[in-house]
Structure formats: structure tokens, C-alpha cells
Amino acid sequence: MKLFATIAAGGLMALALPTAAPAAILGADAAACQNGGPAILANITGLKDRKGIVRLELYPDNAEDFLQDDYILEQAGKTFRRVDAKIPSSGTVSLCIKVPKAGRYTLMFLHDRDSNGKFGAFSDGAGFPGNTKLGRRKPPANIAMINVSGVTRTHIRAQYLRGLSGFGPLN
């Protein structure tokens, strides 16, 4: 009987232990990821620091429209969406962006360290689902392609200017 009491008490103690809270999903589109999409949930790693904001931008799935000015895309009735979020002081950085419908898109991540809404090549970071080292050139659209169905998860590693070799991960 004493053994049973010890096991039962141990079980109750295990139930009382705190469990890790799930990572918060960031961004104005978080509900789309929590409700089944269609959306992209990007887990971001390799941030230089926790300053500023993180941003996802969604583009059509072709080289001509990839990284095109948002005004031009919107005027032409093409896909463009942007979601920003303040970086949490600790924990996982998971950012959600909803998509118009299941299909193929291109996706870009930005770390806007001074929160000015503009990409500063000497201070800000960028990344794409393909996680190919960016170097010193405009990235090709194929490294940013992502097929979306439901909530599609992707991992993006942030890259920053690393001297003459161009953009790359910090480590």
C-alpha cells in the first residue's frame, strides 16, 4: 500500500509541474496559422539580435514579379502581402502570413533592425525558404519558392552582410 501511495503521489507531482508554453505565433495573420490556413508559418533562426521588427513579404511565383515594388504588383492585381511583428525579447520567432489560396508563391524574410520600414543593406538581415547563401547578388526566385497547402511550415535562417563575400548566415 505504501508503494502505491508513493507512485500515486509521484504522479500527482508530475501533473503539477509546469510545462513549456507553446511558442507564440507573431504577426497580424497569426489566426490564419492557428485556424488551418492557407498560410505560411516561418520559423526564423540566426537573428543578429532582438532589435526592431521581422517581416514576411509574399510575392507571385515567378522571377519577373519576385521582389517587385508592392505598388506595381497591387496596381496590376497581383499577389502581394506584407506582415510585420515586433521581435520578442526571447524565445522562438515564428511569423505567420496568410495566402490568398493554396498554391505556389515566393517568400522573403527581413529583419528591419531599426524599424524604419526600409531595407538597410549594411545593418538589416534577409532570408528565403531555400536558405541558400545570398552573396552579393539579387537572389533568384527559385530559392524563395514555397508550395502552400493548409498551414505550410518553413524554416528561414537570417543572413547579414559579411564583408566582401556579401550576405550569409552569422554562424
PDB file of N, CA and C in Angstrom, residues 3 6 28-30 46 50 58 65-66 70 78 101-102 114-115 131 140 152 157 164 166:
ATOM      1  N   LEU A   3       3.823   1.583  -1.336  1.00  0.00           N
ATOM      2  CA  LEU A   3       4.352   1.737  -2.681  1.00  0.00           C
ATOM      3  C   LEU A   3       3.321   2.412  -3.582  1.00  0.00           C
ATOM      4  N   THR A   6       3.146   6.082  -2.814  1.00  0.00           N
ATOM      5  CA  THR A   6       4.313   6.787  -3.337  1.00  0.00           C
ATOM      6  C   THR A   6       4.174   7.016  -4.842  1.00  0.00           C
ATOM      7  N   ALA A  28       0.020  39.929 -37.633  1.00  0.00           N
ATOM      8  CA  ALA A  28      -1.419  40.189 -37.755  1.00  0.00           C
ATOM      9  C   ALA A  28      -2.171  39.006 -38.362  1.00  0.00           C
ATOM     10  N   ASP A  29      -1.465  38.085 -39.027  1.00  0.00           N
ATOM     11  CA  ASP A  29      -2.101  36.928 -39.646  1.00  0.00           C
ATOM     12  C   ASP A  29      -2.032  35.668 -38.779  1.00  0.00           C
ATOM     13  N   ALA A  30      -1.665  35.790 -37.515  1.00  0.00           N
ATOM     14  CA  ALA A  30      -1.497  34.628 -36.636  1.00  0.00           C
ATOM     15  C   ALA A  30      -2.729  33.721 -36.633  1.00  0.00           C
ATOM     16  N   GLY A  46      18.865  32.448 -36.393  1.00  0.00           N
ATOM     17  CA  GLY A  46      20.086  33.145 -36.790  1.00  0.00           C
ATOM     18  C   GLY A  46      20.009  34.656 -36.731  1.00  0.00           C
ATOM     19  N   ARG A  50      17.867  41.059 -31.066  1.00  0.00           N
ATOM     20  CA  ARG A  50      16.410  41.124 -30.872  1.00  0.00           C
ATOM     21  C   ARG A  50      15.895  42.550 -31.030  1.00  0.00           C
ATOM     22  N   LEU A  58       5.096  38.337 -49.296  1.00  0.00           N
ATOM     23  CA  LEU A  58       4.617  37.294 -50.199  1.00  0.00           C
ATOM     24  C   LEU A  58       4.494  37.873 -51.607  1.00  0.00           C
ATOM     25  N   ASP A  65       8.070  38.968 -61.125  1.00  0.00           N
ATOM     26  CA  ASP A  65       7.370  39.662 -60.035  1.00  0.00           C
ATOM     27  C   ASP A  65       8.065  39.548 -58.675  1.00  0.00           C
ATOM     28  N   PHE A  66       9.024  38.640 -58.554  1.00  0.00           N
ATOM     29  CA  PHE A  66       9.723  38.440 -57.292  1.00  0.00           C
ATOM     30  C   PHE A  66      10.508  39.695 -56.911  1.00  0.00           C
ATOM     31  N   ASP A  70       5.805  46.804 -54.334  1.00  0.00           N
ATOM     32  CA  ASP A  70       4.446  46.415 -53.942  1.00  0.00           C
ATOM     33  C   ASP A  70       3.382  47.242 -54.647  1.00  0.00           C
ATOM     34  N   LYS A  78      -1.832  41.730 -58.792  1.00  0.00           N
ATOM     35  CA  LYS A  78      -1.048  40.538 -58.496  1.00  0.00           C
ATOM     36  C   LYS A  78      -0.895  40.350 -56.988  1.00  0.00           C
ATOM     37  N   LYS A 101      -4.816  31.703 -51.565  1.00  0.00           N
ATOM     38  CA  LYS A 101      -5.332  30.346 -51.775  1.00  0.00           C
ATOM     39  C   LYS A 101      -4.134  29.406 -51.840  1.00  0.00           C
ATOM     40  N   ALA A 102      -4.381  28.129 -51.707  1.00  0.00           N
ATOM     41  CA  ALA A 102      -3.304  27.153 -51.822  1.00  0.00           C
ATOM     42  C   ALA A 102      -2.631  27.323 -53.183  1.00  0.00           C
ATOM     43  N   ASP A 114      16.268  48.647 -37.342  1.00  0.00           N
ATOM     44  CA  ASP A 114      15.943  49.975 -36.821  1.00  0.00           C
ATOM     45  C   ASP A 114      14.469  50.329 -36.997  1.00  0.00           C
ATOM     46  N   SER A 115      13.673  49.374 -37.425  1.00  0.00           N
ATOM     47  CA  SER A 115      12.208  49.537 -37.574  1.00  0.00           C
ATOM     48  C   SER A 115      11.809  50.724 -38.439  1.00  0.00           C
ATOM     49  N   ASN A 131      17.163  28.973 -48.057  1.00  0.00           N
ATOM     50  CA  ASN A 131      18.326  29.129 -47.178  1.00  0.00           C
ATOM     51  C   ASN A 131      19.668  29.033 -47.898  1.00  0.00           C
ATOM     52  N   PRO A 140      17.871  34.627 -56.853  1.00  0.00           N
ATOM     53  CA  PRO A 140      16.936  34.142 -57.868  1.00  0.00           C
ATOM     54  C   PRO A 140      15.626  33.714 -57.205  1.00  0.00           C
ATOM     55  N   THR A 152       1.550  25.779 -44.116  1.00  0.00           N
ATOM     56  CA  THR A 152       2.835  25.260 -44.560  1.00  0.00           C
ATOM     57  C   THR A 152       3.927  25.846 -43.690  1.00  0.00           C
ATOM     58  N   ARG A 157      16.699  30.931 -42.241  1.00  0.00           N
ATOM     59  CA  ARG A 157      17.863  31.371 -41.475  1.00  0.00           C
ATOM     60  C   ARG A 157      18.235  32.774 -41.943  1.00  0.00           C
ATOM     61  N   LEU A 164      33.159  41.485 -47.926  1.00  0.00           N
ATOM     62  CA  LEU A 164      33.217  41.414 -49.382  1.00  0.00           C
ATOM     63  C   LEU A 164      32.492  40.201 -49.956  1.00  0.00           C
ATOM     64  N   GLY A 166      29.583  39.282 -49.240  1.00  0.00           N
ATOM     65  CA  GLY A 166      28.160  39.556 -49.331  1.00  0.00           C
ATOM     66  C   GLY A 166      27.387  39.011 -48.154  1.00  0.00           C
TER      67      GLY A 166
END
